[in-house]
Structure formats: structure tokens, C-alpha cells
Amino acid sequence: MSNDISYPKGSEWRKWDLHIHTPYSLIQHFNGSDIDDKWETFISDLESLPEEFQVIGINDYLFIEGYKKVLEYKASGRLKNIKTILPVVEFRVKKFAGHKDFKRINFHVIFSDELKPEIIESQFLNGLSSKYHLSPGHTGISWNGLITRDSLVDLGAAIKKSVTPEQLPNYGSDLEEGFNNLNLDEEDILKLLSESTYLKGHSLTAIGKTEWESLSWNDQSIAEKKDVINKVDFVFISSETVEACHNAKAKLTEQAVNNLLLDCSDAHYNSTNLTQKDRLGKCFTWIKADPTFNGLKQVIHEPLTRVLIRDEKPDAKTDYNVIDSIRFLGNQGDYFSNEPVELNPNLNVIIGGKSSGKSLLLYHIAKTIDPIQVLEKLGVVGEKEYNLQSKINDFDFEVVWKDGHANKLSDDPDSRTRQITYVPQMYINHLAEQKGEKKLAELLDTILTQNADFKEFKEEVVQEIQEINLEISNSINEIFIIKDNYQIAQKELKEIGDKAAIEANILSIQKEINDLKSKSGFTPEEDRIFAKLVRKKEIVTKNKERVENYKEKVSDYIGVLESLKADTASTLDENVSYWTDLDGDGDRYAQNYLNENLDADKQILNTAFDSLLQKYNLAKENFDSLISKKSQALMDLNNKFTPFNAKISNQVLLNTLNEKLEQDQGKIKQIDEKQKQLQKIADYGKLLKGTILAGTGKLLNAYNRILTEISKPALSEIGNGLILKTTLELDLSSFQNGFCSLLDGRSNFNAIFGSCFNTANDYVYDEATHVKNIEVIYDKVWSSEKHNIKFKSGFGAKEAILQLLKDNFKFRYNIIYNGDDILQMSPGKRGLVLMQIILHLSNAEHPILIDQPEDNLDNRTIFNDLNEFVKSKKIQRQILLVTHNANLVVSTDAEQVIVANQNGQDKGKSNEKFQFEYISGALENTFKVPSNVGILKQMGIREHVCDILEGGEAAFQYREKKYGFK
């Protein structure tokens, strides 16, 4: 038994090959010119095994000389890659495997390496000498002696002499035949192992799968066949492939027998003989345990999680998501050691007595990685932070990740980029006691966004939602500005006058002018010319107005082009500025690329814009020229009217009529321009209204995309009876307090807005009709006077529409646990559910640090519900857990246990040197050395667990007796 903790990292995955023959084996085919050469080649081959091979079992059938030889090499400094070498003995038992060749079933005994070879020989092998039986059918041959190579050779030779010459080619060597024809009853083997003072508790057993499978399943043998496999600890097999091994295990499971299958090489050949299945290095068995005999014994209790058959290493977590070691730094004095505590990539539990430094250690791990989260979480539970800096000079703490990255407590908080989830003591209790769905929603929102993929997706959609809301708000503000402008334009139009009346007056004035011409004695030819001049003047005037309109549109377009040109240049400059602010080779490449191409890109864009600007500026100049020509033409026409006007005798009246005519014609032009302006305002208002009302549909669509993502099984099907139910709803309270609070409450909303509201003035939300309802309400509020809608003092249609279109969508979360609603659960049960949610929904890869999750939970709940959940989640992520509960250590099969102790806190439990000390290892680590200095080094991890969590071995045994379990 080891007297220390050789593997402080706890249970880790290693390859174990428990069936390797040596050059001393009865049957072997290792390379080498002689026995010494074979041994050197064999040992070198073992030393060349991949680094994951760390435990081997040496099996030379009935003899252990090969095992002793391997130990000699190990003692001389060879085989440094192999942590543990176990002795294995293989027998043939009395049961026949089939009827073809009467081959016997192989029965293996794996001994602890703590048993000396002499004990195995004297107490076990010699103890079975009188129990051997000779296979039937050998007339005249008897057996009664000790098992040695020479005696087996003699027996084999005698057996071969008893057969005919024709049968001899079917037989092997004398040694082989002697071994194959001696057998034992497995009951004799098991009895000796269980009753011997020297052997009890120091062995495990296995049976060969291939030979056992050959036993027939008839009515006479079925019970015997099941009995022999179910009474051993393991089933050995040597498979060609991983798939073949899995198929063999599935077959055992189907047959409802012991299926704890271990693939072994059964090596009789060197690793270089690739055509041979039974060669060194051909083994698919991974075992998660200390590389010790006690580690192997743990496999029996946790076969599903401690053994895997595969090529590659299991549980390969990403290095940057695994904390590799932790330690206190600085001038600690007598407080802490500067030696690191190594962590396991799976489940690490921290145990200890009261005020032993458990929570202190977990806190400093979390604080070093994410100080902001720690401050927030402790604030929730009302706990203060530890302040060791005031007690210890240069105090610091370091967390080293598996990828080599290190965090220090003294680092700038902004420089810390690694993620954890920290759950301090009483945090779950606090959340569990907070009633109402608001707190649950806040928690679930926080946890959901810790999932990296979902967080990235949601951030993109939330950005889109913010942009939609901003667009809606801006459009509402703008549409009311447009409304004011429309009303001003309408007033201005009204002030100009009535168009029909003005047009009628123009006709009247023109008639008076014509009458004056008639009285002035115009000849028919002058009448014709005068009328022609009038028509021509009208045409030129209209043409001039049309060209002016074209010029206005071209001027607007030139302004748009100039704005686009400036914006594009600004965007290019901003892009370069962005890359200039970043670091790294990839960023420098991008920056250099942009610098090299920016001027060329600007030139291309400037050329394109300048070409367009030149084109439309030329058009504008052409229009200016045309307008000038039209103006000159009008002046020429007015000059041609002079001789006609001179003939009219009443020149004062003629001038007055012409002035009136010109004024009214000017009014008609103003009216036309104002009507165009009103139409333009109205068109833009319709566009804004469309944007505003479409926004509600866009918001609904965006929120539903998030809902779809949350509803996917990866987030909603938590497992272990937990289902996350999420619905999209309208926050009716916010809607009522916003929009409805601005309207006169004495109004009947149902009468005004129809089915959008009930008779109690409450909005009726239905996702299918919501967008249409908002449109109906909008139209009526917009025309509030028409629909007799009254607002509270100080508010109007604008404020009401802003509230109407406010984003009031929300997600309603609910957790269903085995059919129960979380909001209806007791605080204790709710705490269990919240813990499982945190373990499941938060990012499935970064470490989670939890301080005493068992508060408010009874042991049955922990064992039945929380244990299996933790066991499944530790495969996905590293977990650090402070606990006082044995179920969360033993039943979860924690890979590493960290034991904490504060000097002087408990009587008789002094530390070796420091005020706070920690020691770590696997549950399978066990020893008692009371003479060691310091309580932590006086016993193994298993003993510490029993002492701290069970009250000690005596207390545990006393309770066991009181329960009287059979």
C-alpha cells in the first residue's frame, strides 16, 4: 500500500493492458536470437509503447518468473514509462468450452502489485497444487504433484505417449499439453482468494470472453454458463478492432451477464508483427483511475464512467477551457504554501472541516479569473469579499490553464478573457427564495447567453431589434414633423386663394382686355397676330416652368451624389483607422493591403462620382441656358405686344388689367407649386407610416427567431426531467401603463378601437392579429379628432403613437421538472432545479465553480437527482465543487478530491507547516500513516473523505450496524 499521494491530479484516463505474456511464457513468439536477446527486445518494445500505456499486467499462465524478471528491469531504471506492473495468473478451469476440441475456459487472477511474488507463489500457487484435476480420457496417467515447468513437461510427454502416431500432429509441445490438460474448479480458486489471510482483498478475477462464448446454451449448461461469468470481476477479450470489442460487449449485455469487458493485447508477439492480433500495443482499454491496483478496483463500482473502449483518449476537453493548476503567491509567511495544487479536467471537489479554507480557495480561483462576476454574485447574496491583501505582504494568486495561459489576482481586470461560471455559497438559495417569474427570467437570460453560440446569435438579432426600434422612433418623430409641415403648407395654400375662383377671374380679365381691343379698332389681321402672340406667350411660359422643374430635380440629384461621394470617402478612411487600431500579424496584413489599395480605390470612386457629377452639372448648365433663352423669348414677346397695347385708348385700365392678370397667373403658379409640395409631403408621410407599421412585424419576426433558437433541444431539453418552456408575449402591464395611460380613462376603448380592446379597456393580445391591431389603433389615433379620442393633459397623438409602437415584447420562461412548474415548487426543490439549469444551460465548455450546492437539499434528493446530473455534466466541462455532502463526492465518483485544513481549527488536526494547507488526489488513494507530520499526510484521500464527510470510519460502521442492511 502506498504511503503517500503519488497522483495529486486524481483519476485520469490511461491505457491499461492487463494481459501481456513475456519471453518466459509457456507460449510466446517474441523476436530474438536467444532468451537474453528476446528479453531485451521485449523490454525495449514496452518502453516504446505510446505514452498513454501506463499499467500492464504480466501473465505467463501458471508461473510468475516473467513478472519477477520485469520487476528486475523496473528496479534497474528501465520501463520508466510504465507506472504500475501487476502480476496475473491464468488457469484452465474444469468447464469445457464447446465439444470440438474440449478446450477449457481461461480464468485469470489479477493480483495487487503490493503482494510480493513469494507470497503469490507460496500462498496461492502452492495452495492450489492439490486441487488440480487431469482432463478425462487419459487412461493409465495420473497426477499428484507440484506445478513446475519440469512436472508439466513430464505430464505432457506422458499424455502424448498415450496417443497413436496418427494423432500426434494435433498435439503441441510437452509443456503446452501438460498445461492444457490440468484444470481447476473455479470455486477452489475463489475460496482460496477470499479466505487466505495473505490474499484476501488483494486480487481481482477475470474470464476469457472467447472461450466462455463457446460454452453451449442448452438447458443443462445455461445456469452454469451464467454462473461462471457472473462470479468474476472482469471479462477479458483481445479484439481485432474497437468495433469488434463493442459488438462483444453488446452481446454480453444482450445475454444479461457480466459485461465489464476489458480489451487486452494477449501479447505473444512484438509490436512490429502487425499481422498478428496478439501483439504488444494492440489494446483499446482506457481506464480512468490512479494507475494502481486500488484504482482498478474502483472500476468495478463505476464501470460505465471509469472504462471506455476506444482508440483515442476520452474526455478531451479544449485546453483553454481547463484550469490545470492553482496556487497562492507572494510573501505568504506561515499562511499558505507557494506549491501549486493541480486540478483534474473533470470533477474536482473541495472538502474540509469548518473554516478550513474551502470557500476561500474557490473564491480566489474565481476572483483571479473573473473579478467582476465575483463582485456581482457576492453582492446578490450580501457577502463581502475576502481581503487577504491587508494581512499578507505581496499577496497574490495564480491560475494556470492547460494551454499555458496564466491569470494572476493582481492582473488588470480588463486583461482577463477566460470564462467561468461562479456560484458562491447561498447564491442558489437566494435565487430559489425569490418568488415570481421576473427573477427566473433574469437568471435564465444570464445563463442562456453564457452559451457562446446562442450569445453570438442573440447579440446579432438584438442589434437588429435595436435598429428597428430606432427606425420606428425616428420615423414617428419625423412623421409628426411632416404632419406639421403639411398643415403649414395647407394654411399657406388657403391663404393664396381658391384656385377655381382665381382661374375664373383670369378668364374675366382676359375678356375685358379683349373687349378693350375690340373698342380700339383692331383690324382682323391685328386680331389674328395679337391672339397668336398670346398663345405663344402661354406656351413659352409653360415651357420655361417645365425646364425650371427639370433643373430643380437635377440640382437635388447633384446634391445626393456629392453627399454619397463624401460618405464613401469617410467610410474608407474609417475602415483603415479601424485596422490601424488592431494588433497581430493578420491585422497588419489587412492594414498593409488597405494602405496599398486605398488610394487606388479612392481614385476609382472619385472618377466614377466626378463623371456623374460632370454629366449632371452639364445638364444643369444646359437647363440654365434654356431658361435664359425662354426668359429672353418672353421679353421679346412682351415687346411685340407694345404696338398693340398703344392702340388701346384706355391705357390705365389696360395696364391695370394686365397687372391683375399677371398677379392671378402668379397665384395659380404658387398654388400648383404648393399642391406639389403637399403631395410630396403626403407621399413621404405614407412612406414613413409604412416604415412605422412594418416595424411591429419586423420586431415580431426577430423575437420569434430568438424563440426558435431557445426552443431547440440543445437549450430546451435540459434532461433529467427538466424542460425549458419559452413563449413570446407582449408585456401587457407595460403596454397599459404606456399607451393606455395617455388616453382619457373615461373613454370606452372597445367602442373606439373595436375588438383590439375588451370592455374593461384592456388590450387583447393575439400574435396572429397584433400587427393588424396596431395598424387600426394607429390610424384612429392619427385622426384623433375625427374619432373623438381624448388625451390626458399634456399629451397628444405623437406621445400616444410613440407608446403604441414601443417595443413591449418579452420572453416568458418556465421550467417544468417532472411535470411540476418551478414557480410552484418549494425553495429546496427549486434550488435543485436552478442548479441543474445552471449546469446545463451555461456554456457547455468553460469551468463552473460551485460553493455548497447541497444547501436546502436532503440526501435522497442529492443522491437521486443531483448526482447523475453532475456525473453527466463533468464529461462536458470542468467542475470545481465545495461540499460537505458525501454523496457529492463518492456517488458522483469525483475524479479529484482536494482536502483543506486550517491549523488549530479542529483539535488534534494540526498542519505540517502552514496555517492553511491543501492536499489532493483520487478517491482510490488509501493509506494510514499516523507517524507522518501534518494531518493531511497521515491518511489517504479515501480516509479523509470518510473522516470529514462521514464522521470517521467508526461512525460510518456504527451507522451501518444500526441500519442493519443485509
Tab-separated table of C-alpha atoms in Angstrom, residues 555-754:
chain	number	residue	atom	x	y	z
A	555	SER	CA	-29.889	70.036	-58.640
A	556	ASP	CA	-31.345	67.686	-55.998
A	557	TYR	CA	-29.653	64.685	-57.622
A	558	ILE	CA	-26.319	66.536	-57.768
A	559	GLY	CA	-26.641	67.123	-54.005
A	560	VAL	CA	-27.256	63.394	-53.417
A	561	LEU	CA	-24.186	62.449	-55.498
A	562	GLU	CA	-21.974	64.916	-53.631
A	563	SER	CA	-23.204	63.518	-50.284
A	564	LEU	CA	-22.576	59.918	-51.415
A	565	LYS	CA	-19.084	60.822	-52.554
A	566	ALA	CA	-18.235	62.370	-49.180
A	567	ASP	CA	-19.788	59.464	-47.203
A	568	THR	CA	-17.916	56.851	-49.247
A	569	ALA	CA	-14.576	58.574	-48.722
A	570	SER	CA	-15.290	58.840	-44.998
A	571	THR	CA	-16.194	55.132	-44.788
A	572	LEU	CA	-12.934	54.116	-46.449
A	573	ASP	CA	-10.929	56.272	-44.045
A	574	GLU	CA	-12.789	54.827	-41.038
A	575	ASN	CA	-12.071	51.284	-42.234
A	576	VAL	CA	-8.347	51.988	-42.384
A	577	SER	CA	-8.493	53.637	-38.954
A	578	TYR	CA	-10.194	50.500	-37.539
A	579	TRP	CA	-7.469	48.174	-38.799
A	580	THR	CA	-4.762	50.584	-37.599
A	581	ASP	CA	-6.043	50.182	-34.025
A	582	LEU	CA	-5.684	46.392	-34.055
A	583	ASP	CA	-2.659	44.200	-33.453
A	584	GLY	CA	-1.441	40.866	-34.801
A	585	ASP	CA	0.084	39.568	-37.994
A	586	GLY	CA	-3.294	39.000	-39.646
A	587	ASP	CA	-4.365	42.580	-38.853
A	588	ARG	CA	-1.092	44.013	-40.174
A	589	TYR	CA	-1.616	42.103	-43.390
A	590	ALA	CA	-5.084	43.592	-43.753
A	591	GLN	CA	-3.776	47.071	-42.889
A	592	ASN	CA	-0.982	46.839	-45.444
A	593	TYR	CA	-3.416	45.613	-48.054
A	594	LEU	CA	-5.772	48.509	-47.414
A	595	ASN	CA	-2.952	51.059	-47.402
A	596	GLU	CA	-1.671	49.753	-50.720
A	597	ASN	CA	-5.110	49.753	-52.350
A	598	LEU	CA	-6.909	52.653	-50.655
A	599	ASP	CA	-5.624	55.434	-52.909
A	600	ALA	CA	-6.447	53.394	-55.990
A	601	ASP	CA	-9.922	52.632	-54.623
A	602	LYS	CA	-10.490	56.306	-53.828
A	603	GLN	CA	-9.381	57.258	-57.311
A	604	ILE	CA	-11.784	54.753	-58.896
A	605	LEU	CA	-14.682	56.021	-56.792
A	606	ASN	CA	-13.815	59.689	-57.272
A	607	THR	CA	-13.564	59.159	-61.022
A	608	ALA	CA	-16.972	57.497	-61.081
A	609	PHE	CA	-18.603	60.179	-58.940
A	610	ASP	CA	-16.883	63.021	-60.811
A	611	SER	CA	-18.044	61.555	-64.102
A	612	LEU	CA	-21.636	61.535	-62.897
A	613	LEU	CA	-21.349	64.997	-61.361
A	614	GLN	CA	-19.856	66.351	-64.583
A	615	LYS	CA	-22.688	64.790	-66.554
A	616	TYR	CA	-25.456	66.308	-64.429
A	617	ASN	CA	-23.746	69.655	-63.899
A	618	LEU	CA	-23.582	69.906	-67.680
A	619	ALA	CA	-27.293	69.089	-67.818
A	620	LYS	CA	-27.917	71.799	-65.218
A	621	GLU	CA	-25.948	74.300	-67.299
A	622	ASN	CA	-27.988	73.335	-70.356
A	623	PHE	CA	-31.193	73.906	-68.397
A	624	ASP	CA	-29.879	77.302	-67.226
A	625	SER	CA	-29.210	78.182	-70.853
A	626	LEU	CA	-32.699	77.079	-71.871
A	627	ILE	CA	-34.281	79.066	-69.024
A	628	SER	CA	-32.314	82.127	-70.105
A	629	LYS	CA	-33.491	81.673	-73.683
A	630	LYS	CA	-37.097	81.254	-72.558
A	631	SER	CA	-36.840	84.394	-70.415
A	632	GLN	CA	-35.439	86.320	-73.437
A	633	ALA	CA	-38.227	84.931	-75.611
A	634	LEU	CA	-40.810	86.195	-73.107
A	635	MET	CA	-39.183	89.627	-73.123
A	636	ASP	CA	-39.285	89.635	-76.926
A	637	LEU	CA	-42.945	88.652	-76.900
A	638	ASN	CA	-43.767	91.395	-74.399
A	639	ASN	CA	-42.049	93.909	-76.750
A	640	LYS	CA	-44.227	92.671	-79.616
A	641	PHE	CA	-47.312	93.443	-77.561
A	642	THR	CA	-46.273	97.133	-77.280
A	643	PRO	CA	-47.717	98.391	-80.602
A	644	PHE	CA	-50.999	96.604	-79.931
A	645	ASN	CA	-51.242	97.943	-76.412
A	646	ALA	CA	-50.591	101.501	-77.753
A	647	LYS	CA	-53.730	101.305	-79.883
A	648	ILE	CA	-55.833	100.676	-76.803
A	649	SER	CA	-57.098	104.118	-75.759
A	650	ASN	CA	-57.683	103.358	-72.082
A	651	GLN	CA	-54.063	102.587	-71.292
A	652	VAL	CA	-54.531	102.924	-67.487
A	653	LEU	CA	-57.260	100.320	-67.468
A	654	LEU	CA	-55.248	98.068	-69.804
A	655	ASN	CA	-52.214	98.299	-67.543
A	656	THR	CA	-54.345	97.566	-64.509
A	657	LEU	CA	-55.935	94.551	-66.179
A	658	ASN	CA	-52.533	93.227	-67.278
A	659	GLU	CA	-51.182	93.611	-63.726
A	660	LYS	CA	-54.177	91.770	-62.299
A	661	LEU	CA	-53.828	89.080	-64.927
A	662	GLU	CA	-50.142	88.651	-64.102
A	663	GLN	CA	-50.897	88.560	-60.342
A	664	ASP	CA	-53.578	85.907	-60.730
A	665	GLN	CA	-51.427	83.858	-63.053
A	666	GLY	CA	-48.672	84.079	-60.407
A	667	LYS	CA	-51.123	82.850	-57.773
A	668	ILE	CA	-52.047	79.903	-59.978
A	669	LYS	CA	-48.346	79.064	-60.237
A	670	GLN	CA	-47.956	79.321	-56.424
A	671	ILE	CA	-50.996	77.107	-55.931
A	672	ASP	CA	-49.594	74.484	-58.328
A	673	GLU	CA	-46.218	74.553	-56.545
A	674	LYS	CA	-47.866	74.359	-53.128
A	675	GLN	CA	-50.037	71.437	-54.246
A	676	LYS	CA	-46.916	69.665	-55.495
A	677	GLN	CA	-45.295	70.331	-52.124
A	678	LEU	CA	-48.343	68.954	-50.310
A	679	GLN	CA	-48.317	65.832	-52.482
A	680	LYS	CA	-44.620	65.324	-51.844
A	681	ILE	CA	-45.163	65.698	-48.099
A	682	ALA	CA	-48.131	63.311	-48.255
A	683	ASP	CA	-46.153	60.697	-50.210
A	684	TYR	CA	-43.277	60.840	-47.731
A	685	GLY	CA	-45.767	60.607	-44.865
A	686	LYS	CA	-47.192	57.414	-46.377
A	687	LEU	CA	-43.667	56.013	-46.685
A	688	LEU	CA	-42.953	56.807	-43.027
A	689	LYS	CA	-46.249	55.296	-41.942
A	690	GLY	CA	-45.398	52.122	-43.833
A	691	THR	CA	-41.984	52.003	-42.107
A	692	ILE	CA	-43.569	52.556	-38.685
A	693	LEU	CA	-46.249	49.894	-39.048
A	694	ALA	CA	-43.914	47.410	-40.738
A	695	GLY	CA	-41.618	47.774	-37.725
A	696	THR	CA	-44.012	45.842	-35.475
A	697	GLY	CA	-43.947	42.892	-37.874
A	698	LYS	CA	-40.164	43.066	-38.108
A	699	LEU	CA	-39.872	43.062	-34.309
A	700	LEU	CA	-42.212	40.098	-34.034
A	701	ASN	CA	-40.193	38.221	-36.618
A	702	ALA	CA	-36.879	38.977	-34.877
A	703	TYR	CA	-38.145	37.871	-31.475
A	704	ASN	CA	-39.571	34.692	-32.976
A	705	ARG	CA	-36.157	33.863	-34.434
A	706	ILE	CA	-34.692	34.054	-30.920
A	707	LEU	CA	-37.596	31.952	-29.626
A	708	THR	CA	-36.916	29.308	-32.267
A	709	GLU	CA	-33.283	29.113	-31.186
A	710	ILE	CA	-34.168	28.827	-27.485
A	711	SER	CA	-36.711	26.117	-28.280
A	712	LYS	CA	-34.151	23.863	-29.955
A	713	PRO	CA	-33.412	20.690	-27.951
A	714	ALA	CA	-29.833	21.739	-27.145
A	715	LEU	CA	-31.195	24.520	-24.898
A	716	SER	CA	-34.759	23.489	-24.056
A	717	GLU	CA	-34.367	19.766	-23.344
A	718	ILE	CA	-32.224	20.035	-20.251
A	719	GLY	CA	-32.571	16.374	-19.388
A	720	ASN	CA	-33.132	14.589	-16.070
A	721	GLY	CA	-36.799	15.571	-16.237
A	722	LEU	CA	-36.149	19.275	-16.926
A	723	ILE	CA	-37.818	21.088	-19.801
A	724	LEU	CA	-37.389	24.803	-20.561
A	725	LYS	CA	-40.649	26.237	-21.872
A	726	THR	CA	-40.346	29.636	-23.557
A	727	THR	CA	-43.125	31.747	-25.034
A	728	LEU	CA	-43.134	35.164	-26.685
A	729	GLU	CA	-45.619	37.556	-25.125
A	730	LEU	CA	-46.500	41.236	-25.005
A	731	ASP	CA	-45.793	42.894	-21.677
A	732	LEU	CA	-49.412	43.953	-21.180
A	733	SER	CA	-48.640	45.815	-17.973
A	734	SER	CA	-46.076	47.950	-19.792
A	735	PHE	CA	-48.476	48.478	-22.709
A	736	GLN	CA	-51.334	49.532	-20.435
A	737	ASN	CA	-49.080	51.813	-18.357
A	738	GLY	CA	-47.634	53.303	-21.528
A	739	PHE	CA	-50.142	53.744	-24.336
A	740	CYS	CA	-53.410	53.406	-22.432
A	741	SER	CA	-52.309	55.714	-19.617
A	742	LEU	CA	-52.108	58.634	-22.082
A	743	LEU	CA	-55.764	58.318	-23.129
A	744	ASP	CA	-58.703	59.602	-21.177
A	745	GLY	CA	-59.591	56.616	-18.975
A	746	ARG	CA	-63.247	57.563	-19.075
A	747	SER	CA	-63.333	56.667	-22.755
A	748	ASN	CA	-64.631	53.313	-23.946
A	749	PHE	CA	-61.631	51.825	-25.765
A	750	ASN	CA	-63.707	48.933	-27.063
A	751	ALA	CA	-66.106	51.370	-28.716
A	752	ILE	CA	-63.243	53.377	-30.223
A	753	PHE	CA	-60.847	50.626	-31.285
A	754	GLY	CA	-63.209	47.672	-31.614
